[in-house]
Short mmCIF file of C-alpha atoms and ligand atoms in Angstrom, two decimals:
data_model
loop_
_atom_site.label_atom_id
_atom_site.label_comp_id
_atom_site.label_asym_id
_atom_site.label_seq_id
_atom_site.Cartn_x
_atom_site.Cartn_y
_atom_site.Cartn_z
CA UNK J 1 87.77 0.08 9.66
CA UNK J 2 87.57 2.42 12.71
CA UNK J 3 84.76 0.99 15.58
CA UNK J 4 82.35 4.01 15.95
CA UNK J 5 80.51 5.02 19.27
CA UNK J 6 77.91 7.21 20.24
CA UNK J 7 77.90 9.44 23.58
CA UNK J 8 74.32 10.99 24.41
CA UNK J 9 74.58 13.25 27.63
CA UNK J 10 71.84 13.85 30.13
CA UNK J 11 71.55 16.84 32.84
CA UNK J 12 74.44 18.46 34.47
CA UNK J 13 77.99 19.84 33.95
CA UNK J 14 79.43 17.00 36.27
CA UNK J 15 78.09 14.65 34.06
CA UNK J 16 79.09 16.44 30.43
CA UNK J 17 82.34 16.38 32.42
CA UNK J 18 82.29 13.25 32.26
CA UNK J 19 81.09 12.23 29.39
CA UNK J 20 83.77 14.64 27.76
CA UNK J 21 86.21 12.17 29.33
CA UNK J 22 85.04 9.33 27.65
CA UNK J 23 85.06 10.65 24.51
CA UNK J 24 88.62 11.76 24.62
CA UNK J 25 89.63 8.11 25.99
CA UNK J 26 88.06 6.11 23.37
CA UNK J 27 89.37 9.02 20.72
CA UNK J 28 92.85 8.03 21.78
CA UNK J 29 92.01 4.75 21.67
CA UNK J 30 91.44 5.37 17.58
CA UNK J 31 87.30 4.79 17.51
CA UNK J 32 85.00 7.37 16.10
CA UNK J 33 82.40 9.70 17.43
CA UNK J 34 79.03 10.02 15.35
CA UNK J 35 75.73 10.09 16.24
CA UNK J 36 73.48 7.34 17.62
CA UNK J 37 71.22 7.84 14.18
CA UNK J 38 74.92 6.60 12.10
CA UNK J 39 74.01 2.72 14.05
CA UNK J 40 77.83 2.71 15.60
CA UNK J 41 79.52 -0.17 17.35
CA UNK J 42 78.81 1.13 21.10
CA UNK J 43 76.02 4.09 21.96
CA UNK J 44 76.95 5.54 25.33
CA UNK J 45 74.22 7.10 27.12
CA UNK J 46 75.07 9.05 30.28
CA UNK J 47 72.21 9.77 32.26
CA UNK J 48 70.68 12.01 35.08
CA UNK J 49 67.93 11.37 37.51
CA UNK J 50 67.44 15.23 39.12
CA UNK J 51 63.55 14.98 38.02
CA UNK J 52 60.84 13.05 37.17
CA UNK J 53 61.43 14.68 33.98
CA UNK J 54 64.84 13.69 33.49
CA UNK J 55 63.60 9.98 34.43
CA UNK J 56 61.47 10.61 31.49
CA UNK J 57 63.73 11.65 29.07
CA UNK J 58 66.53 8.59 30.02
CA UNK J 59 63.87 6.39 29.53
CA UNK J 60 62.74 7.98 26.01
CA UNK J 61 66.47 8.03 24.57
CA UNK J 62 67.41 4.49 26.10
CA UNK J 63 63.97 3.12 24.52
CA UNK J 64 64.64 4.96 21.21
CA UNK J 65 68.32 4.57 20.85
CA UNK J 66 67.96 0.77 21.74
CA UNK J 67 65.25 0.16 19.06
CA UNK J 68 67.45 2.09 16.63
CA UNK J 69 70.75 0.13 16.89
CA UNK J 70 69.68 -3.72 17.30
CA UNK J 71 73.35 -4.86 16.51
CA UNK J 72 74.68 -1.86 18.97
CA UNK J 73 76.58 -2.54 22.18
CA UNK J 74 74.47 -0.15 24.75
CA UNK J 75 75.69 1.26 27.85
CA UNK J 76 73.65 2.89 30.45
CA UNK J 77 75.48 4.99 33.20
CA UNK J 78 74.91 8.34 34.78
CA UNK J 79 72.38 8.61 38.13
CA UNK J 80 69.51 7.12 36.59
CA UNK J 81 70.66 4.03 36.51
CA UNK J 82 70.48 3.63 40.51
CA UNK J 83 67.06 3.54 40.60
CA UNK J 84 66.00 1.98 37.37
CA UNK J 85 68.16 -1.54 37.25
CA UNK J 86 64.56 -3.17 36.70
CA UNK J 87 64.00 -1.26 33.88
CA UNK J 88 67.39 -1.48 32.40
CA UNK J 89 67.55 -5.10 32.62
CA UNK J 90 63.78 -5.12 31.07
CA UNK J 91 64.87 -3.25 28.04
CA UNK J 92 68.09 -6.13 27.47
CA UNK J 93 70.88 -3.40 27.97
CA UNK J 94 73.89 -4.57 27.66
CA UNK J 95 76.01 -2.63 29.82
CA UNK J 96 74.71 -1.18 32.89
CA UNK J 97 77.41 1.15 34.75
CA UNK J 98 76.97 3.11 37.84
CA UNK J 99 78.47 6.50 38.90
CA UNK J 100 81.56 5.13 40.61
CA UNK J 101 82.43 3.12 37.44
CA UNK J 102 82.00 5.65 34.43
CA UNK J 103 85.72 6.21 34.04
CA UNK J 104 86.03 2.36 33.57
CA UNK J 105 83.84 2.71 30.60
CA UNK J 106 86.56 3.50 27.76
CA UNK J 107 88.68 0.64 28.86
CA UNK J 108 85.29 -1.33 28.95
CA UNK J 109 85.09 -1.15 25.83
CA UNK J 110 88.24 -2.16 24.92
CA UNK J 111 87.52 -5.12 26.42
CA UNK J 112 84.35 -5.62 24.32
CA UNK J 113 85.84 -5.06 21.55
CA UNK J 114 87.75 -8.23 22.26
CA UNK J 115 85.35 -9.99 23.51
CA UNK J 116 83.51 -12.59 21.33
CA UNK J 117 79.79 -12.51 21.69
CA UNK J 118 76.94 -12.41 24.47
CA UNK J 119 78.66 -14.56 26.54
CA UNK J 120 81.33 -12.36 27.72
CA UNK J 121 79.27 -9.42 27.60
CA UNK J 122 77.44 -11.26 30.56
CA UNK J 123 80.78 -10.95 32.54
CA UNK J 124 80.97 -7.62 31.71
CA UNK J 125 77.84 -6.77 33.31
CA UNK J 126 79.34 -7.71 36.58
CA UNK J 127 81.47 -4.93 36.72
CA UNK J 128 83.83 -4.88 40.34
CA UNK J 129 83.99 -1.75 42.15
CA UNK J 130 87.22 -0.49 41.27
CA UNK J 131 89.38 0.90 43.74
CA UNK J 132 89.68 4.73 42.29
CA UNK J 133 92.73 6.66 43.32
CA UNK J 134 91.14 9.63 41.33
CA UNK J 135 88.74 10.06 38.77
CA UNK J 136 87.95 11.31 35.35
CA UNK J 137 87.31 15.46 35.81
CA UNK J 138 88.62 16.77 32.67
CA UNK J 139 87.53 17.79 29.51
CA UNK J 140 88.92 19.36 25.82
CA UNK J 141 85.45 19.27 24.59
CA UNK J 142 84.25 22.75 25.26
CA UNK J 143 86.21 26.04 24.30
CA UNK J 144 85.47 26.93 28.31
CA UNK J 145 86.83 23.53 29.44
CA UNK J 146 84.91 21.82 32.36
CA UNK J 147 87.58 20.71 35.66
CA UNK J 148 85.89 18.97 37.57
CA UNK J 149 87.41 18.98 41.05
CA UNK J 150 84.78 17.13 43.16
CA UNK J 151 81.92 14.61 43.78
CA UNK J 152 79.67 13.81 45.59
CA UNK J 153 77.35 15.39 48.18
CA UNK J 154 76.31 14.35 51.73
CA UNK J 155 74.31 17.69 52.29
CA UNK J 156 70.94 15.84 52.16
CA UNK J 157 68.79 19.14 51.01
CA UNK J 158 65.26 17.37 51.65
CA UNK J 159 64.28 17.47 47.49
CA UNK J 160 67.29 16.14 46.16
CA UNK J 161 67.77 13.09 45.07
CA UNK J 162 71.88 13.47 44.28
CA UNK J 163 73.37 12.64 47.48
CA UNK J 164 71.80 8.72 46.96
CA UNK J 165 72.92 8.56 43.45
CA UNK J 166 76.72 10.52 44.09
CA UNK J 167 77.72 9.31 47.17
CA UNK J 168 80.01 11.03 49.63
CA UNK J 169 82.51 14.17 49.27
CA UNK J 170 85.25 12.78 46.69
CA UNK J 171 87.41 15.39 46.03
CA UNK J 172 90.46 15.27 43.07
CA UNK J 173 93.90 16.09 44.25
CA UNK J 174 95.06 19.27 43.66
CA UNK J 175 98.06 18.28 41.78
CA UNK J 176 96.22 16.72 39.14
CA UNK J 177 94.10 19.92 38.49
CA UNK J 178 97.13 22.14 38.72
CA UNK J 179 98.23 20.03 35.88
CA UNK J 180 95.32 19.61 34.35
CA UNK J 181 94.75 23.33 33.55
CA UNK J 182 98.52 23.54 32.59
CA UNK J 183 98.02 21.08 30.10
CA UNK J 184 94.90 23.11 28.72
CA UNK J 185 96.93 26.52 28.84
CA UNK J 186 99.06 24.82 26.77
CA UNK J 187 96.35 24.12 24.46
CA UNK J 188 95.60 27.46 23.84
CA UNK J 189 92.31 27.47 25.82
CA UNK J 190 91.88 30.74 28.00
CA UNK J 191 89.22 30.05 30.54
CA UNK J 192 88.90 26.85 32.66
CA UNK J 193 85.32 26.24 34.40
CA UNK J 194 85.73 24.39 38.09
CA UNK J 195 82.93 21.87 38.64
CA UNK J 196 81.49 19.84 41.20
CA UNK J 197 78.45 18.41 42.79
CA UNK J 198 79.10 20.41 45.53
CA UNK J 199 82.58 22.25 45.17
CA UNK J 200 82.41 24.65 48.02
CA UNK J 201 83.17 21.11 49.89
CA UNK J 202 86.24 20.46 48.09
CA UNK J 203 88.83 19.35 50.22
CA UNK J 204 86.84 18.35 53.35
CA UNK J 205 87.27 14.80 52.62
CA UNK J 206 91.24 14.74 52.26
CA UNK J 207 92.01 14.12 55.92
CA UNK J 208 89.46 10.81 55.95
CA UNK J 209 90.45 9.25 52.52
CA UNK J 210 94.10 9.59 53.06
CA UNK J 211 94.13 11.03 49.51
CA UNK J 212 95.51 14.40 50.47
CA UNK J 213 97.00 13.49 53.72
CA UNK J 214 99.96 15.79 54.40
CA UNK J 215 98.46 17.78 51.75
CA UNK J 216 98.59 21.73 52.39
CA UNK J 217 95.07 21.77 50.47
CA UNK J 218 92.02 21.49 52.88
CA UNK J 219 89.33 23.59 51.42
CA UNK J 220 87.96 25.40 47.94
CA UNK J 221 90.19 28.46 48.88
CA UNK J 222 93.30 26.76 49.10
CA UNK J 223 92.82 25.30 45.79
CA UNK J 224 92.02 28.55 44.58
CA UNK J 225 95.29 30.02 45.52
CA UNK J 226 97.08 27.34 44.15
CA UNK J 227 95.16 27.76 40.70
CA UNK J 228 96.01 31.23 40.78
CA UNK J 229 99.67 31.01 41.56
CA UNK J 230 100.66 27.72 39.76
CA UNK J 231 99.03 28.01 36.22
CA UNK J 232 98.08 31.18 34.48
CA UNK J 233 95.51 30.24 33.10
CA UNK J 234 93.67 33.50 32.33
CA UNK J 235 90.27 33.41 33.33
CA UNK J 236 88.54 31.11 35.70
CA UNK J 237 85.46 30.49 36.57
CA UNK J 238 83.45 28.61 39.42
CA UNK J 239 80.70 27.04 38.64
CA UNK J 240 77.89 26.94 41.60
CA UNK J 241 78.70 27.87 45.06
CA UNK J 242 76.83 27.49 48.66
CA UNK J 243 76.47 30.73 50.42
CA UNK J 244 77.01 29.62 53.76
CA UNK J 245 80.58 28.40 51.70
CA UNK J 246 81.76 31.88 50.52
CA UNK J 247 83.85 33.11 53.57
CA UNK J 248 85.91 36.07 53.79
CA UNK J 249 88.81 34.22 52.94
CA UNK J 250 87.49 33.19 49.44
CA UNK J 251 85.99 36.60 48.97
CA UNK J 252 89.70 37.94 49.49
CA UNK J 253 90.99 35.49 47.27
CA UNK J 254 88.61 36.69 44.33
CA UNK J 255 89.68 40.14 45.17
CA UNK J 256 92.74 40.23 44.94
CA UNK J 257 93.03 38.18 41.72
CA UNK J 258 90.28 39.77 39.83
CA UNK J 259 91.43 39.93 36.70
CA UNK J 260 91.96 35.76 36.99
CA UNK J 261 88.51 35.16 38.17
CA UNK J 262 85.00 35.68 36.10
CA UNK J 263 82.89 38.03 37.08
CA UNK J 264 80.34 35.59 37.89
CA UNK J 265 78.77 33.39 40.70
CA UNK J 266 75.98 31.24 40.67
CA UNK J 267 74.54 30.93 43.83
CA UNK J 268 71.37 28.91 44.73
CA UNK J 269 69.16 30.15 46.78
CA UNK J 270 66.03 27.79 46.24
CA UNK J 271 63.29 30.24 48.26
CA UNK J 272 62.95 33.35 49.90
CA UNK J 273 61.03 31.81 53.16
CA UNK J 274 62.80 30.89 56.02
CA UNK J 275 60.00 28.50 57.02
CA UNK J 276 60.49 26.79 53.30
CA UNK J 277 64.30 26.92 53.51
CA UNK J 278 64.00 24.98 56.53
CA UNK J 279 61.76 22.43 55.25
CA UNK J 280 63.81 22.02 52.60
CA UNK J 281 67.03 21.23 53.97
CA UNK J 282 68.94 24.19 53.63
CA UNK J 283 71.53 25.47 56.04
CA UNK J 284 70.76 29.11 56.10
CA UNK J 285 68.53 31.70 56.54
CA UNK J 286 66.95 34.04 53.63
CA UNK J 287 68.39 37.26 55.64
CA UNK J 288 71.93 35.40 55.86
CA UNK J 289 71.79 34.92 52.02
CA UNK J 290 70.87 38.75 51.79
CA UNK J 291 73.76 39.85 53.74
CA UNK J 292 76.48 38.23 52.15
CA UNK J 293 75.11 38.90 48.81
CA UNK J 294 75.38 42.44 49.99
CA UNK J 295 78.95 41.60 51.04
CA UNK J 296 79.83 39.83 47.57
CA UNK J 297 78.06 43.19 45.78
CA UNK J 298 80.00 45.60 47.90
CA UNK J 299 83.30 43.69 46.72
CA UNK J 300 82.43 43.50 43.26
CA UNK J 301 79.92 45.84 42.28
CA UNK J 302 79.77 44.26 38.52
CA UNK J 303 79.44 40.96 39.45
CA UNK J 304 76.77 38.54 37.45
CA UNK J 305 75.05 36.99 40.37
CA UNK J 306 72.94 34.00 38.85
CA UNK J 307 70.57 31.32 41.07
CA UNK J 308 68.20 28.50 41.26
CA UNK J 309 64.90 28.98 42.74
CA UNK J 310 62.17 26.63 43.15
CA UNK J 311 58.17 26.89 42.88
CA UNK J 312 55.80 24.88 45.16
CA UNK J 313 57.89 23.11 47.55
CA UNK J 314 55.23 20.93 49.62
CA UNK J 315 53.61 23.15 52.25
CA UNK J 316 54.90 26.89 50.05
CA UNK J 317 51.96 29.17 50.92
CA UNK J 318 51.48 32.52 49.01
CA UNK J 319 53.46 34.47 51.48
CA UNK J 320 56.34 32.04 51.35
CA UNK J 321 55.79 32.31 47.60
CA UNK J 322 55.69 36.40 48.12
CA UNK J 323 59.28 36.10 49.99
CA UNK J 324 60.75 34.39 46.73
CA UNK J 325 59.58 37.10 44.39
CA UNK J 326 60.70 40.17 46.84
CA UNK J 327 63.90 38.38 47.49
CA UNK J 328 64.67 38.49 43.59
CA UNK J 329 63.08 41.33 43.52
CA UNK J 330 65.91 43.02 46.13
CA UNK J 331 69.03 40.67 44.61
CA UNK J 332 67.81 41.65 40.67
CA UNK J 333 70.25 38.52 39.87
CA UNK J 334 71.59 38.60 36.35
CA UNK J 335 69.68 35.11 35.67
CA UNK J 336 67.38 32.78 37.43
CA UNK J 337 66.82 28.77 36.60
CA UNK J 338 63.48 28.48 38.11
CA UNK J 339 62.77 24.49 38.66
CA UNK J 340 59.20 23.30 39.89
CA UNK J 341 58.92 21.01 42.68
CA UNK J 342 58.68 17.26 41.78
CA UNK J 343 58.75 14.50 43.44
CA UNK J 344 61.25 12.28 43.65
CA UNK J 345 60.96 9.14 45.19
CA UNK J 346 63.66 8.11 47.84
CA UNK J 347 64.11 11.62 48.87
CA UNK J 348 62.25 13.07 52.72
CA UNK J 349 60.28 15.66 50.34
CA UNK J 350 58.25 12.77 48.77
CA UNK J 351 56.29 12.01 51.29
CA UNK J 352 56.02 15.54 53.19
CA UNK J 353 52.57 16.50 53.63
CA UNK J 354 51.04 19.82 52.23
CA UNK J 355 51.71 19.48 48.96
CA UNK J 356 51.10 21.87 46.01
CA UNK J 357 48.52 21.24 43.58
CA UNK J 358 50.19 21.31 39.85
CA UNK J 359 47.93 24.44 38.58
CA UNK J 360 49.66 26.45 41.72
CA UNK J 361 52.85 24.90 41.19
CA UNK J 362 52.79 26.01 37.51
CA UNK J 363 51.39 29.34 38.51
CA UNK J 364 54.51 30.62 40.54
CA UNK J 365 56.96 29.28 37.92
CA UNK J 366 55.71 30.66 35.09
CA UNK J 367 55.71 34.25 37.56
CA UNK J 368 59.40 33.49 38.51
CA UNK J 369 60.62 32.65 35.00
CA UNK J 370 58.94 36.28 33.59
CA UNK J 371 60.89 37.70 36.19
CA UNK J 372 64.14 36.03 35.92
CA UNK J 373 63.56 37.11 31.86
CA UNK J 374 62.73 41.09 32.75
CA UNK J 375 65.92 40.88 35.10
CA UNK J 376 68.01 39.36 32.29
CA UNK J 377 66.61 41.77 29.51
CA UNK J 378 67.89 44.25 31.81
CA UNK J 379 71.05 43.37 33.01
CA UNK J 380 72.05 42.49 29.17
CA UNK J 381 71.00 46.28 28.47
CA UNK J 382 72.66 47.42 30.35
CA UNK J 383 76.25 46.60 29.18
CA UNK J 384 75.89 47.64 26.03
CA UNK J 385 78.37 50.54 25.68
CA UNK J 386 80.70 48.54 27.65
CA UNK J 387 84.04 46.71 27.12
CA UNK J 388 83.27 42.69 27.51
CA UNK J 389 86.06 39.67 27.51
CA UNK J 390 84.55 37.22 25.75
CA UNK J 391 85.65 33.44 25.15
CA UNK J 392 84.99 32.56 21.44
CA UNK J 393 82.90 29.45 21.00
CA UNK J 394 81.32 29.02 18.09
CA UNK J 395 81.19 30.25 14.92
CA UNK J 396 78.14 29.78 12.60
CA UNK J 397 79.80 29.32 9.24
CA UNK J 398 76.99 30.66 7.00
CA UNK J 399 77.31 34.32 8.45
CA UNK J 400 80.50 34.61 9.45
CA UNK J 401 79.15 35.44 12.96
CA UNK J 402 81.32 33.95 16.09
CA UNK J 403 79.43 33.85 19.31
CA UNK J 404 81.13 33.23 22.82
CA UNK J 405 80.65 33.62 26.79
CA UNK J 406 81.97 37.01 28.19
CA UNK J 407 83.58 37.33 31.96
CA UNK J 408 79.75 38.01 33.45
CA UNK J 409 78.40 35.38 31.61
CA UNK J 410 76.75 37.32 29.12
CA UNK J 411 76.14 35.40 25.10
CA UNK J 412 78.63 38.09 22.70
CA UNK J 413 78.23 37.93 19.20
CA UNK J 414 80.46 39.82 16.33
CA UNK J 415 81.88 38.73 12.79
CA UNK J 416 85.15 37.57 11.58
CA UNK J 417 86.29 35.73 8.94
CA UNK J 418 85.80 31.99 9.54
CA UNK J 419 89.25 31.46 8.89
CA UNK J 420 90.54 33.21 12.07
CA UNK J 421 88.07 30.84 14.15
CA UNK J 422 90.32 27.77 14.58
CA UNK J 423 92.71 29.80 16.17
CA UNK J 424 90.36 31.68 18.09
CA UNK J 425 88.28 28.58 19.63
CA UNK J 426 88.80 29.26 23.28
CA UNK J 427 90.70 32.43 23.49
CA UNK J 428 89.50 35.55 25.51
CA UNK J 429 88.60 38.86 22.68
CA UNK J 430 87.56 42.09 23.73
CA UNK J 431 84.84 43.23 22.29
CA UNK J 432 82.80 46.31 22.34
CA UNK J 433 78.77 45.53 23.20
CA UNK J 434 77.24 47.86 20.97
CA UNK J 435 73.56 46.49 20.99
CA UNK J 436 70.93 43.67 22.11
CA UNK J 437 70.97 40.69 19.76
CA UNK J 438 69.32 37.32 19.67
CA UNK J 439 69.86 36.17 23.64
CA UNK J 440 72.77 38.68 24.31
CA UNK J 441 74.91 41.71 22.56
CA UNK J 442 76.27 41.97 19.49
CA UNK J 443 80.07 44.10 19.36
CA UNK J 444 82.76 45.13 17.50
CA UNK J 445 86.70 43.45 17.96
CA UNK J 446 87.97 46.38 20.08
S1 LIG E 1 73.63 20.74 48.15
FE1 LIG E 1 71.52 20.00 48.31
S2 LIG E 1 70.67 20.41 46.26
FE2 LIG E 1 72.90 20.49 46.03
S3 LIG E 1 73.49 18.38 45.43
FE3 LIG E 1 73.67 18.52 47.66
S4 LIG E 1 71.71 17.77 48.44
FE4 LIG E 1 71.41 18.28 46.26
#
């Protein structure tokens, strides 16, 4: 009988990258996915540590999915686990793995599989930092596959918590995501999504880790080039960008390719104040984020432009607060992930003084989030009438109804017969928006 295991993701795309890696290991290595409820042989849980609430929630699923599966092998990994060996060890887990390790998890448990009781699971807890020549980035999972080209960030924004728990710039050598994406061409997928902790760094470490010495790849725009002129794959997309990392050269490079490149860029820009970017960490100013917004615009005048902003950073007074809203206001980005300050311990922002009371804090996100929801309403209105390219995703077999991403990032429903959809699973359709529906358009197959 087949050995079954469990993979339960927490927070970002880096780590469903991830996680999508394991899964496709352990696939070839003939176990079986099912859920955690289904008591399988090993329950993966891949966690994040962003918030306080995410701290929550690994806790709640490690304490649940533990209690649930007594005769389960469970292994903890993701960026929780940095901070919360005490608690790890306290709840008897049996395999604790840290970022740097994750990829070693598949042939982990290969080696658990052989081994013969607690004993050897002991050793196995003593895991040896592994000498990585590259790392898992690639995933089947998705019909927009996730690539992830990079790790790691050493920007030390005063919040966040991720440069402790990812470590320094790591980037993946270009050669292995040229082939990478050729492989999933091959596979019929259509649209490739580039990831990354922080990919606008990509590159900057080859010329200290001797990985891409000699290489004639240095930065996020050279890969770009090569993506564009070694594979053709037809749509790609980037995932989250600095602004003070889109040059002119990358701006070019989107141009003149823009039929290869979504329509899309998330870019954060965390607050409006200059006074609160500061505090925070951030290397720009809120006018230098308005200008080259106006630059991107006046390239691509249909471009989704989506951000992060956050409410209450310790010592955000109303007219910081004000700057946020007019700033969005100005921008009218396509969608807005508003996050409210918290605390997180080990980072400079947990101890800054000025902090904002919870009702406040609440307050301006709840203001932010109706706003990010009129601007979305609004930008989703107003392509309908309009030709989309949409990658098909999923298809909800009781209706018929297939629903996918289109180049803007907007959610396109239509109907087909289910039997097309296996083909269809990650191919780009046109389709023609005709009206609003659910949390996007609905079309017709143009
Ligand atoms: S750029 Fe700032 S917010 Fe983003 S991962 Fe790095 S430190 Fe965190």
């Amino acid at each position: 009988m087949k050995m079954k295991f469990s993979v339960d993701t927490l927070g970002c795309k880096i780590n469903q990258s991830e996680s999508d890696f394991i899964i496709e290991e352990l696939l070839e290595k003939g176990l079986e996915p099912v859920s955690w409820s289904k008591h399988p042989d090993f329950c993966i849980i891949n966690t994040c540590t962003v918030t306080s609430r995410s701290d929550r929630k690994a806790r709640q699923i490690i304490r649940k999915i533990k209690s649930q599966n007594k005769n389960s092998k469970i292994i903890v990994t993701g960026c929780f686990v940095v901070f919360n060996k005490k608690f790890l060890q306290d709840c008897d887990i049996d395999l604790i793995v840290e970022n740097k390790d994750k990829n070693k998890i598949p042939d982990l448990i290969g080696r658990m599989t052989a081994a013969a009781g607690r004993k050897e699971l002991e050793k196995e807890r003593e895991i040896e930092s592994f000498d990585f020549k590259s790392f898992p980035q690639f995933s089947q999972m998705h019909s927009r596959p996730l690539v992830k080209i990079q790790d790691g960030c050493e920007q030390n924004c005063t919040y966040c918590i991720v440069p402790k728990v990812r470590g320094k710039y790591k980037s993946v050598p270009y050669r292995e995501i040229l082939n990478k994406i050729i492989d999933l061409q091959k596979d019929g997928f259509e649209e490739v999504v580039l990831t990354g902790i922080h990919i606008g760094k990509y590159g900057v470490d080859f010329s200290t880790s001797g990985m891409g010495k000699g290489s004639k790849i240095s930065s996020l725009a050279d890969l770009l080039e090569e993506v564009v002129g070694e594979t053709s794959i037809k749509r790609i997309r980037i995932s989250s960008i600095e602004v003070n990392e889109i040059d002119s050269r990358l701006l070019d490079i989107l141009k003149r390719n823009n039929r290869r490149f979504a329509s899309h860029l998330h870019i954060p820009l965390q607050s409006g104040s200059d006074r609160i970017l500061k505090l925070m960490g951030r290397p720009y100013t809120a006018q230098y984020y308005f200008r080259k917004i106006g630059m991107i615009s006046g390239s691509f005048p249909d471009i989704a432009l989506t951000t992060d902003v956050m409410a209450g950073f310790p010592g955000e007074n109303e007219e910081d607060f004000d700057r946020t809203v007019n700033m969005i206001e100005r921008i009218a980005f396509s969608k807005i992930h508003v996050f409210k300050f918290s605390k997180r311990m080990h980072t400079p922002a947990y101890g800054m003084g000025n902090q904002v009371g919870e009702e406040i804090k609440s307050e301006r996100s709840k203001i932010l989030r109706n706003m990010g929801d009129r601007l979305r309403n609004s930008y989703i209105k107003n392509h309908i009438g309009k030709l989309l390219s949409v990658v098909c995703e999923e298809m909800n077999v009781e209706n018929n109804i297939i629903s996918g991403t289109s180049e803007n990032y907007i959610k396109v429903y239509f109907s087909m017969d289910k039997e097309n959809f296996p083909s269809l699973k990650g191919r780009i359709l046109r389709i023609a928006a005709n009206s609003e529906y659910k949390n996007g358009l609905w079309g017709i197959l143009s």
